[in-house]
Short mmCIF file of C-alpha atoms in Angstrom, two decimals:
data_model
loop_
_atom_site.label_atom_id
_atom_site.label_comp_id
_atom_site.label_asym_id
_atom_site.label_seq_id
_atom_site.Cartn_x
_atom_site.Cartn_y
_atom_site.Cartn_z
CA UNK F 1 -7.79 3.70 5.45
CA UNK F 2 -11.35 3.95 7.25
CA UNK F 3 -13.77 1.32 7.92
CA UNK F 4 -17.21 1.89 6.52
CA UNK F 5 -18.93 3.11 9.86
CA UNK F 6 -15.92 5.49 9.66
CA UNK F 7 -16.76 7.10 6.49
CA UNK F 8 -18.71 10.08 6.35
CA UNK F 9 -20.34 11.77 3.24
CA UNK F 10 -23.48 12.77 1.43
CA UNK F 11 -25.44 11.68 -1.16
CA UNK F 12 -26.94 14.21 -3.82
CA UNK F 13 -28.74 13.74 -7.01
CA UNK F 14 -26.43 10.88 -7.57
CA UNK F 15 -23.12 12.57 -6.20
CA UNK F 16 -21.06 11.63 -3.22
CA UNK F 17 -20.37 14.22 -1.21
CA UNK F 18 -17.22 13.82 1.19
CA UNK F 19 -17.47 15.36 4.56
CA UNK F 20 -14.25 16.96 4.66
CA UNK F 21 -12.96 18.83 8.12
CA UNK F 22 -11.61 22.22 8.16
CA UNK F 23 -7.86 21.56 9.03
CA UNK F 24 -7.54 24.67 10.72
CA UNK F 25 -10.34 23.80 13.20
CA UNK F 26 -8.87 24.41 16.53
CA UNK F 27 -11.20 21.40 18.07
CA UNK F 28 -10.10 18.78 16.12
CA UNK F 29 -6.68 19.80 16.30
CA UNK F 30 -6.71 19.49 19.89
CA UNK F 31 -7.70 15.89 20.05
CA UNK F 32 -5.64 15.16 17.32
CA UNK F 33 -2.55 16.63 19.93
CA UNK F 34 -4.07 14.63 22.19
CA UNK F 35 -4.27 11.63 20.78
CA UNK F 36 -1.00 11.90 19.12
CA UNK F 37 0.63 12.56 22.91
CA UNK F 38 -0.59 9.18 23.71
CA UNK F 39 1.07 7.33 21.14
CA UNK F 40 4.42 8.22 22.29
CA UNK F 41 7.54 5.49 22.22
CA UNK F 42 8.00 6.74 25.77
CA UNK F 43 5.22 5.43 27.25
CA UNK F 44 5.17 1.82 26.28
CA UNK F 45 1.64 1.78 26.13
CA UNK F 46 0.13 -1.70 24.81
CA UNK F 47 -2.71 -1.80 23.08
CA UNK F 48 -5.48 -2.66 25.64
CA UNK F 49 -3.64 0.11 27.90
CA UNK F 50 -4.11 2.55 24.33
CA UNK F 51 -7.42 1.69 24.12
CA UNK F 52 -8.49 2.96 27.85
CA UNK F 53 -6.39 6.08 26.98
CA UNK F 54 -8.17 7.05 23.84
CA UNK F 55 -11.65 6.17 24.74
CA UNK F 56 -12.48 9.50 26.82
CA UNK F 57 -10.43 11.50 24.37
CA UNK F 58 -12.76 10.64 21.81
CA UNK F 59 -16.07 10.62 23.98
CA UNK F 60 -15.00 14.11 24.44
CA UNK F 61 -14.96 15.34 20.86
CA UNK F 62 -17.39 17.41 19.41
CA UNK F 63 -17.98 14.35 16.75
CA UNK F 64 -17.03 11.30 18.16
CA UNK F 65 -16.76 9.70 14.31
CA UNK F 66 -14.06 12.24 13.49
CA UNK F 67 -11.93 11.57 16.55
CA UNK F 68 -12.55 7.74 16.11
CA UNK F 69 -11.18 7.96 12.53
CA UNK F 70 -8.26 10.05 13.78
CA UNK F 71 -7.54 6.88 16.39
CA UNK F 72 -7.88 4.47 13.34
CA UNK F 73 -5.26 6.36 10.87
CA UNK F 74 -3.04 6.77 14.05
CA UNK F 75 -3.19 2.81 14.86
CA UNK F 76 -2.56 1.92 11.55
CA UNK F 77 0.66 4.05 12.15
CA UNK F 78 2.10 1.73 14.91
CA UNK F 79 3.68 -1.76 15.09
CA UNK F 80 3.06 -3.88 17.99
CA UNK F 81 5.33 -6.69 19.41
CA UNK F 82 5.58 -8.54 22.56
CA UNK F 83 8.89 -8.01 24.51
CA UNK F 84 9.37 -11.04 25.47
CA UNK F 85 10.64 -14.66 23.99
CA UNK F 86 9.06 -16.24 27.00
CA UNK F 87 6.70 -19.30 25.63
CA UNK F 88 3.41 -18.05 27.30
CA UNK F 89 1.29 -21.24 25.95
CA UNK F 90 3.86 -23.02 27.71
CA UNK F 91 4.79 -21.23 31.07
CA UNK F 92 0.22 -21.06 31.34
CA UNK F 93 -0.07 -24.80 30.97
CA UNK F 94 2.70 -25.22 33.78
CA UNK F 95 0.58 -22.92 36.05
CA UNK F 96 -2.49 -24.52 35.53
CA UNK F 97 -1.15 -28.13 35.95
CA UNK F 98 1.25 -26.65 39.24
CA UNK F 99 -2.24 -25.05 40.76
CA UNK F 100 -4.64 -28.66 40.01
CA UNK F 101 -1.90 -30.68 41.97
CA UNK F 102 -2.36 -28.08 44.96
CA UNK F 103 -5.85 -28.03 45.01
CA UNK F 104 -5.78 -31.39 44.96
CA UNK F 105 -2.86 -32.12 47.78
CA UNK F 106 -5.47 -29.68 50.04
CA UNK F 107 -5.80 -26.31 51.07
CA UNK F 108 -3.77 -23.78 52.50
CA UNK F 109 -3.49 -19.64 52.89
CA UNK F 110 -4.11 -17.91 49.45
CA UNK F 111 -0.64 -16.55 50.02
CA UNK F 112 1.27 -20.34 50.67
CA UNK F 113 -0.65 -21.73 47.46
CA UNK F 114 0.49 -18.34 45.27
CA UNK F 115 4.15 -18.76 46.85
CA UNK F 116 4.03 -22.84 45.93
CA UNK F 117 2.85 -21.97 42.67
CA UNK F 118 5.59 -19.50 41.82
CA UNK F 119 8.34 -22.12 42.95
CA UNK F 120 7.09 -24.61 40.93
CA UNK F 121 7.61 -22.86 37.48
CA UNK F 122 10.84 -21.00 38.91
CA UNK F 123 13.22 -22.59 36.05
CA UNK F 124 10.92 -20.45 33.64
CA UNK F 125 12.59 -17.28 32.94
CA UNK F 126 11.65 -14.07 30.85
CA UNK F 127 13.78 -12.36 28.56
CA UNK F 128 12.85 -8.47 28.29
CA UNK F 129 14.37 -7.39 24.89
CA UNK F 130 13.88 -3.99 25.98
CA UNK F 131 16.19 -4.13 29.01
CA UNK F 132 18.22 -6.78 27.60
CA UNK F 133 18.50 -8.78 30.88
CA UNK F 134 17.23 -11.95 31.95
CA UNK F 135 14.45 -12.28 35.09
CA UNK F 136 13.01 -15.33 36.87
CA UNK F 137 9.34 -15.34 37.18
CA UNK F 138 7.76 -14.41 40.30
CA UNK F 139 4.34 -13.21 41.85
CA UNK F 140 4.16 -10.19 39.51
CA UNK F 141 4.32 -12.13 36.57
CA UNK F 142 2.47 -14.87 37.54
CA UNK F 143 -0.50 -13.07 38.70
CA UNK F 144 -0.52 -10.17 36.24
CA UNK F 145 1.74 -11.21 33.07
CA UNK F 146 0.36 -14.71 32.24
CA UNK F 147 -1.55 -13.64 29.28
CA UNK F 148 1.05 -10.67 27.63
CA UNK F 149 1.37 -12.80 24.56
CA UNK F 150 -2.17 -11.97 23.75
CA UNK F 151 -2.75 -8.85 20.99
CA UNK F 152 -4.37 -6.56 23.47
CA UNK F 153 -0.75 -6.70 25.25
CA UNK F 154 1.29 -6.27 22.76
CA UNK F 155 3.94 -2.91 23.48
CA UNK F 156 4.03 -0.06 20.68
CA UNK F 157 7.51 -0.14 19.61
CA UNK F 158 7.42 1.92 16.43
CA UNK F 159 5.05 4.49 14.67
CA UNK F 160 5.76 6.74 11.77
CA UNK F 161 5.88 10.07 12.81
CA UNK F 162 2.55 13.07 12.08
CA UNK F 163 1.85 16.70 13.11
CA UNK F 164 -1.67 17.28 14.32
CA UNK F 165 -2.42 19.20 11.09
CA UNK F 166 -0.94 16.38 8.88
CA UNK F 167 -3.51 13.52 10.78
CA UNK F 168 -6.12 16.87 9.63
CA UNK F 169 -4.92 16.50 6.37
CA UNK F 170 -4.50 12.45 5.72
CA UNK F 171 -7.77 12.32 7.54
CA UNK F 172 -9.53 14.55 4.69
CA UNK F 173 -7.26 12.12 2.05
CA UNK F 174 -8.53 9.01 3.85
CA UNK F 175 -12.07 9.93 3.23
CA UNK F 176 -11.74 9.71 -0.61
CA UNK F 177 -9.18 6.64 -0.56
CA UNK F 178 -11.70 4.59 1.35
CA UNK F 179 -14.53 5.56 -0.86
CA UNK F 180 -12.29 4.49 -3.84
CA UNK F 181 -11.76 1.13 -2.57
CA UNK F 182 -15.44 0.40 -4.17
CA UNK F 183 -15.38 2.11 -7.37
CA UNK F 184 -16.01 0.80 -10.54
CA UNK F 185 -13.84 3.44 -12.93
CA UNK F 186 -11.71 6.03 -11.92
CA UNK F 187 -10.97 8.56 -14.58
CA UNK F 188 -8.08 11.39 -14.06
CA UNK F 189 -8.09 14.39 -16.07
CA UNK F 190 -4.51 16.44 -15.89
CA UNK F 191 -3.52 19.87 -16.95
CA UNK F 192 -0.58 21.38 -18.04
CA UNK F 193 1.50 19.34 -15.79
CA UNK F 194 5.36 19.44 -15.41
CA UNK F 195 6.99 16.67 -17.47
CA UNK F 196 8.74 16.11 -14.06
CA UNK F 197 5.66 15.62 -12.22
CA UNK F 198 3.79 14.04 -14.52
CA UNK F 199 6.38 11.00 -14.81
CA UNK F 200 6.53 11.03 -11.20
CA UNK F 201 2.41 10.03 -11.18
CA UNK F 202 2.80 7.80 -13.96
CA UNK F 203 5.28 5.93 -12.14
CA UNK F 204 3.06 5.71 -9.21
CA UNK F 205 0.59 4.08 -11.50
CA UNK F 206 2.83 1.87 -12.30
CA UNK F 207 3.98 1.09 -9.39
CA UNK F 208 0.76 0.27 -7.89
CA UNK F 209 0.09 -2.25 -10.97
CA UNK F 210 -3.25 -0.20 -11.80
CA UNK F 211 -4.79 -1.14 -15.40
CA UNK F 212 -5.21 2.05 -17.10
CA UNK F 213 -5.29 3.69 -20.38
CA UNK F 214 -3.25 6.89 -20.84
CA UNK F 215 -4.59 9.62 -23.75
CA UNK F 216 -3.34 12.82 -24.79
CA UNK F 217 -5.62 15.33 -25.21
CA UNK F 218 -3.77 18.58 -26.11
CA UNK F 219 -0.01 18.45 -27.14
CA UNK F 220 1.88 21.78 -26.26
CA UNK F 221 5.74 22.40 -27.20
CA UNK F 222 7.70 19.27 -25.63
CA UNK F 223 4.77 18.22 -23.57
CA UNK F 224 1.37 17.11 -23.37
CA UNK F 225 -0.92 19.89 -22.33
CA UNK F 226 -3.91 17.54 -20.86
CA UNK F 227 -4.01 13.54 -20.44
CA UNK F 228 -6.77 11.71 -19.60
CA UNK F 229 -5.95 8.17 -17.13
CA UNK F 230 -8.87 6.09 -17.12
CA UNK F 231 -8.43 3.54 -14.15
CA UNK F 232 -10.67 0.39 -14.09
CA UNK F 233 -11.68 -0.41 -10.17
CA UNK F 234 -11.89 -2.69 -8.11
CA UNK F 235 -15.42 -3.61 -8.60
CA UNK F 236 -14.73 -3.98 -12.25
CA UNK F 237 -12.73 -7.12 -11.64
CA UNK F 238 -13.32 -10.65 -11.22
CA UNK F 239 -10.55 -11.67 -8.87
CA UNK F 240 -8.56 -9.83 -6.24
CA UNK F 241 -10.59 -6.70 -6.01
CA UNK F 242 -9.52 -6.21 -2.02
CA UNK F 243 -6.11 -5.87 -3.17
CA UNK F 244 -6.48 -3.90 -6.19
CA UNK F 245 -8.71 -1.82 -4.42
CA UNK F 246 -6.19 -0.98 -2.19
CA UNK F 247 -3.36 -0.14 -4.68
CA UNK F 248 -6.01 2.26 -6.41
CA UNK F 249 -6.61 4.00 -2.91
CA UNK F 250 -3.13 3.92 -1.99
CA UNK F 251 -2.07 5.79 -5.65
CA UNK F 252 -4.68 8.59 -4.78
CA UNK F 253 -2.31 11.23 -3.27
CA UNK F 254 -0.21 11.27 -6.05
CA UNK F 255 -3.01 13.22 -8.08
CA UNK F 256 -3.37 15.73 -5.20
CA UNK F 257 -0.01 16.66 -5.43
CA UNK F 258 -0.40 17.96 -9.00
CA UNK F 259 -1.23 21.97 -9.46
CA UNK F 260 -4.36 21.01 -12.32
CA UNK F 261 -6.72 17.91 -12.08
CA UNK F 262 -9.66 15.93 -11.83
CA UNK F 263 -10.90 13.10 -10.69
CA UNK F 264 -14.32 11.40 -11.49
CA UNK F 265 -15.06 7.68 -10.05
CA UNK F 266 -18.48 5.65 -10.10
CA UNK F 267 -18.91 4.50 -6.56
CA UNK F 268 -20.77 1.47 -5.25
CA UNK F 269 -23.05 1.37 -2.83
CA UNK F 270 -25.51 -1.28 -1.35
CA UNK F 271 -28.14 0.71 -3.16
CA UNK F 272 -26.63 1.59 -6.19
CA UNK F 273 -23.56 3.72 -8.18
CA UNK F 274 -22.75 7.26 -7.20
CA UNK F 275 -20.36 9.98 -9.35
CA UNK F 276 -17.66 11.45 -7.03
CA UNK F 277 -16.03 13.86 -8.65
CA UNK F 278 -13.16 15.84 -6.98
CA UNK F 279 -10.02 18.47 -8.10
CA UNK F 280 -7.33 20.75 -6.67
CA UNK F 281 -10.01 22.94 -5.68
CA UNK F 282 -11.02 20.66 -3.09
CA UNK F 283 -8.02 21.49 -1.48
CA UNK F 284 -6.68 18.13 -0.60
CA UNK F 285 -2.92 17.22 0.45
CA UNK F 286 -0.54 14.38 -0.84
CA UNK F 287 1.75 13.26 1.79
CA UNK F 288 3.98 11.96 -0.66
CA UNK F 289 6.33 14.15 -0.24
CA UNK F 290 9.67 11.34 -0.33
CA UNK F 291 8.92 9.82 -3.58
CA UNK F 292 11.50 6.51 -3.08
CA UNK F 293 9.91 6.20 0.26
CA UNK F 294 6.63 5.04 -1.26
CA UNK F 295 8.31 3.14 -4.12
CA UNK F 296 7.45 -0.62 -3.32
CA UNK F 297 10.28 -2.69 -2.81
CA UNK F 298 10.31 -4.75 -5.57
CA UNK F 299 11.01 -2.05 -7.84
CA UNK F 300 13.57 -0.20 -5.34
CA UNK F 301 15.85 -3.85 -5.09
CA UNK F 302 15.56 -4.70 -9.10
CA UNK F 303 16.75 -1.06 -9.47
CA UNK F 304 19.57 -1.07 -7.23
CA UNK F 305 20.40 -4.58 -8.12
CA UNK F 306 20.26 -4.05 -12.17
CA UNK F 307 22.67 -1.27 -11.75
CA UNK F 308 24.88 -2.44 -9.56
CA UNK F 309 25.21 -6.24 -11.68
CA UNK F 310 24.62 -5.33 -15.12
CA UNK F 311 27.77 -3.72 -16.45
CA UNK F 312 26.57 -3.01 -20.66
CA UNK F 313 23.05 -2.02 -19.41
CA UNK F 314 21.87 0.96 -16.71
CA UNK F 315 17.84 2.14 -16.06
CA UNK F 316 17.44 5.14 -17.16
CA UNK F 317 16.02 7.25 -14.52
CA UNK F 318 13.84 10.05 -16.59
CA UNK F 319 11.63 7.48 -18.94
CA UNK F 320 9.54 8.84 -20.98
CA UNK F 321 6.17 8.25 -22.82
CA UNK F 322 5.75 5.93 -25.54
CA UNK F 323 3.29 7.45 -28.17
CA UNK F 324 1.88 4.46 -29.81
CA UNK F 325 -0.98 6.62 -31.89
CA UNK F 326 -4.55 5.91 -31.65
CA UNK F 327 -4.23 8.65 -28.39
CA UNK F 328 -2.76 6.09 -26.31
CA UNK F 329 0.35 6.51 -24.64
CA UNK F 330 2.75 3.95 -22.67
CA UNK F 331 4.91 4.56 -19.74
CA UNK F 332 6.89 1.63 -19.34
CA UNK F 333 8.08 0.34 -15.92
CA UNK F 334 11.96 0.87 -16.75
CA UNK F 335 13.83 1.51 -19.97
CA UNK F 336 17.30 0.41 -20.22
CA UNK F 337 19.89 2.09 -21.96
CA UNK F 338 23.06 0.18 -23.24
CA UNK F 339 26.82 1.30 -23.41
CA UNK F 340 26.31 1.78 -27.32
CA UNK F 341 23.64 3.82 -26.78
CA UNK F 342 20.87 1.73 -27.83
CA UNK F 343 17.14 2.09 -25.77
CA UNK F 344 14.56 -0.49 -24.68
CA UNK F 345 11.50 -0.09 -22.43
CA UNK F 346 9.93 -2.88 -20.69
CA UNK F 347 6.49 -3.24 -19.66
CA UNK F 348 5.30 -5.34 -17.20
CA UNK F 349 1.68 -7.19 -16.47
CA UNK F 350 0.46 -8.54 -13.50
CA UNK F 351 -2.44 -10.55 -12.76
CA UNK F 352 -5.63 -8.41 -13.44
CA UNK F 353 -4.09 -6.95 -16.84
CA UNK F 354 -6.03 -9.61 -18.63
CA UNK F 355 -7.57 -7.04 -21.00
CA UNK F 356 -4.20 -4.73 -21.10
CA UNK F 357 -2.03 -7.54 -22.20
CA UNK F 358 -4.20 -9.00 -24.93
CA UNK F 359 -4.60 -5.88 -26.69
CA UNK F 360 -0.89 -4.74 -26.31
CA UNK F 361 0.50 -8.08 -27.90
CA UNK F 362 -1.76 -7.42 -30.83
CA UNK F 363 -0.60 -3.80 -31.23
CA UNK F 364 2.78 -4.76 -30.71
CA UNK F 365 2.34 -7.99 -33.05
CA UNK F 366 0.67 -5.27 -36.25
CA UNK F 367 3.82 -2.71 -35.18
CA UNK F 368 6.73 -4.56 -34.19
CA UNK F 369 9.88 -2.68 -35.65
CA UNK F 370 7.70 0.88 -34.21
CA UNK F 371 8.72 0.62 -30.76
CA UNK F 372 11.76 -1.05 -28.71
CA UNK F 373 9.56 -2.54 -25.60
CA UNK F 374 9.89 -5.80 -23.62
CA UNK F 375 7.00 -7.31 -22.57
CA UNK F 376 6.52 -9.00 -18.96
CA UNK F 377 3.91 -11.19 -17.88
CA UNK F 378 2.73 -12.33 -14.46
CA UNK F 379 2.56 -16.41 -14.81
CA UNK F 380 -0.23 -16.01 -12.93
CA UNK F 381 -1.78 -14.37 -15.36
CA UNK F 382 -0.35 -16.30 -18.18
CA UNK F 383 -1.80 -19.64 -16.76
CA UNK F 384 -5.05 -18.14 -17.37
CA UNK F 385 -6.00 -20.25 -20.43
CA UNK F 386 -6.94 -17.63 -23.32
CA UNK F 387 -4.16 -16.21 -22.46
CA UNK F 388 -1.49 -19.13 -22.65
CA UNK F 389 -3.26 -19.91 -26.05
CA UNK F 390 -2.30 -16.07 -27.28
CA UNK F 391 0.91 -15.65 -25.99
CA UNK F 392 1.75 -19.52 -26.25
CA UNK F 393 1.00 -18.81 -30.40
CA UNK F 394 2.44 -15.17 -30.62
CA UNK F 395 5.99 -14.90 -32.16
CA UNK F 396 6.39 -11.39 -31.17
CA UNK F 397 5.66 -12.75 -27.55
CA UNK F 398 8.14 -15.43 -28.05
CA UNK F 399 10.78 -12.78 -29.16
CA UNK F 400 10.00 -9.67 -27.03
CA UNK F 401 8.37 -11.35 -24.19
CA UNK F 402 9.12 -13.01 -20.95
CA UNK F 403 7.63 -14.98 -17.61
CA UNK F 404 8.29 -13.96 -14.17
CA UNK F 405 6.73 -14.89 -11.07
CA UNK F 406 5.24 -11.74 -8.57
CA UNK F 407 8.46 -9.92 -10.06
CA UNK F 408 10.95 -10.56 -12.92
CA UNK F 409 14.74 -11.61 -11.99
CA UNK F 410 17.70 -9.62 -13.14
CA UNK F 411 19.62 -12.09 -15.01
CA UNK F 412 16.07 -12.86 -16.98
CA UNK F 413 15.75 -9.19 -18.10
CA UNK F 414 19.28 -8.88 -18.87
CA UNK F 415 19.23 -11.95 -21.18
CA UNK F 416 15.94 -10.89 -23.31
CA UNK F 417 17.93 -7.17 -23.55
CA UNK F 418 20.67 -9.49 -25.07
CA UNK F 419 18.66 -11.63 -27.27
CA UNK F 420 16.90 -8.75 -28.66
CA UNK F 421 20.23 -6.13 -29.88
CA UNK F 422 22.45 -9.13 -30.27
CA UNK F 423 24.90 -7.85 -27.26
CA UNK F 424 25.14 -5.07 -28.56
#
């Protein structure tokens, strides 16, 4: 993402404007080569030495801004580490006591007192995972590596590989996702989309935990011609709006990838809301191009886990909407699938679905033989006193429902599954 003095747009009868680049621009995709040639494994660069590096690339730029938010998506590429298991607290504290006793014994030559000092803290010895060999501390290290446990020394050791015309492209994508981490609504509009692609952004949504409300629009033959996803945002919460906000922004690519949409979200500003309204015409790139890369973990290890432990059940890996009338649809987080051929979805909440859950355990408490879904709710969530007192009172919840903490166990799926078709 960009930091606000990153961001660049305009504002225009109450629209936000984003300042895309041209990612063709030969300029920018120079210093984007640039910078990118910096940020090479082979150099072992740390982060103070990156710094220096970058500075006069950018200052060179014809818009400093735009290089500076290259540098930022690029950094937020990397992992940093310090080499070594050396104790630096330690091995400083043992300098600074070794040098107060020789000041205080008297003086001598600048070179006898560094010489003393490195034999008194010769037993401390450095371990260079890198080379994989041990070395005893001498005038180098005393003098210059005292302080490489600090962040600004940390060694790049790892960074997720980009083209100069893919850092173009994220940085256009960027531009939007950080504006999005203050909106109030989001609303996504979708047109004749492949049933293959639209499950793929559903699951997205899902897998971001975003509250939203799915309705069909048109219905064609064995699809939906147009849905409508209306997204609450961040700033339409109470509690954890930094990481919602984040899971909204972070879901964003998935909607450029589609052929038809369009996206309309009520922005806040310090003086005020703004309309940004976007589609495919503004020519913007998903790079979410390995769809289990982006999957979060949680999902990928109950997945793998489910199917690998639970011999009478399997996830089915094409689910499908739920149309519960009203033009609302569901797509659950899994459905299961058992060896006699019987089908149950499962739907889970987490802890800003406040609104979600309450009105899906009424529908599901006015329609319960309509649809086979399992309900999951976030205890964080369910500790929230209203709704304890619904689900606490609900039979359907005590039936169809079930607790988990952050993410549901295995075993505790696989036993509602079996309390609900009586093992079969």
């Amino acid at each position: 993402m960009l930091t606000k003095d990153l961001l660049r747009f305009r504002k225009a009868n109450g629209y936000l404007k984003p300042s895309f680049i041209d990612v063709s621009d030969k300029s920018f995709l120079k210093t984007a080569e640039q910078l990118i040639s910096l940020y090479s494994l082979e150099n072992k660069y740390s982060k103070k030495e990156l710094t220096e590096l970058t500075t006069p690339i950018i200052k060179t730029c014809k818009n400093q801004i735009i290089a500076k938010g290259f540098n930022k998506l690029l950094l937020d590429r990397c992992e940093f580490t310090n080499i070594s298991d050396t104790d630096f607290p330690e091995l400083r504290k043992k300098i600074f006591i070794a040098s107060a006793n020789l000041l205080k014994s008297g003086s001598s030559s600048y070179k006898e007192y560094r010489r003393k000092i490195s034999s008194s803290i010769s037993e401390v010895k450095i371990k260079e995972k890198a080379k994989n060999k041990i070395e005893t501390t001498g005038r180098n290290f005393c003098t210059d590596n005292i302080y490489a446990d600090l962040p600004d020394n940390e060694k790049l050791i790892n960074i997720k590989r980009i083209t100069s015309i893919q850092l173009l492209e994220r940085y256009n994508c960027s531009l939007v996702q950080s504006l999005l981490l203050n909106s109030n609504k989001v609303t996504v509009t979708v047109e004749d989309a492949e049933p293959a692609k639209m499950r793929r952004l559903l699951k997205y949504l899902k897998f971001f935990r975003l509250l939203a409300l799915i309705r069909p629009v048109e219905k064609g033959k064995n699809k939906f011609k147009k849905i409508i996803i209306e997204i609450d945002g961040p700033t339409n919460l109470f509690e954890n709006t930094k990481k919602y906000g984040l899971q909204l922004a972070s879901f964003f690519p998935a909607i450029c990838s589609l052929s038809k949409w369009k996206l309309t979200a009520d922005i806040k500003l310090k003086n005020g809301f703004y309309k940004l309204t976007l589609n495919e015409k503004s020519n913007l790139k998903s790079h979410y191009h390995n769809f289990t890369s982006y999957i979060p973990e949680e999902y990928a290890m109950f997945y793998k886990l489910f199917n690998s432990q639970i011999k009478d059940w399997k996830i089915i890996d094409n689910s499908s909407f739920i149309d519960i009338g009203n033009q609302e649809l569901i797509f659950p987080d899994f459905s299961f699938k058992s060896e006699s051929g019987k089908t149950i979805n499962i739907e889970f909440f987490h802890r800003w679905h406040y609104t979600q859950l309450l009105q899906r355990i009424i529908f599901c408490e006015k329609n319960e033989n309509k649809i086979p879904l399992i309900i999951g709710v976030d205890r964080f969530l369910y500790n929230k006193p209203e709704v304890k007192e619904k689900l606490d009172s609900s039979i359907w919840f005590s039936n169809y429902g079930l607790l988990f903490r952050d993410f549901p166990g295995v075993e505790r799926v696989h036993k509602k599954l079996t309390e609900i078709t009586g093992g079969q």
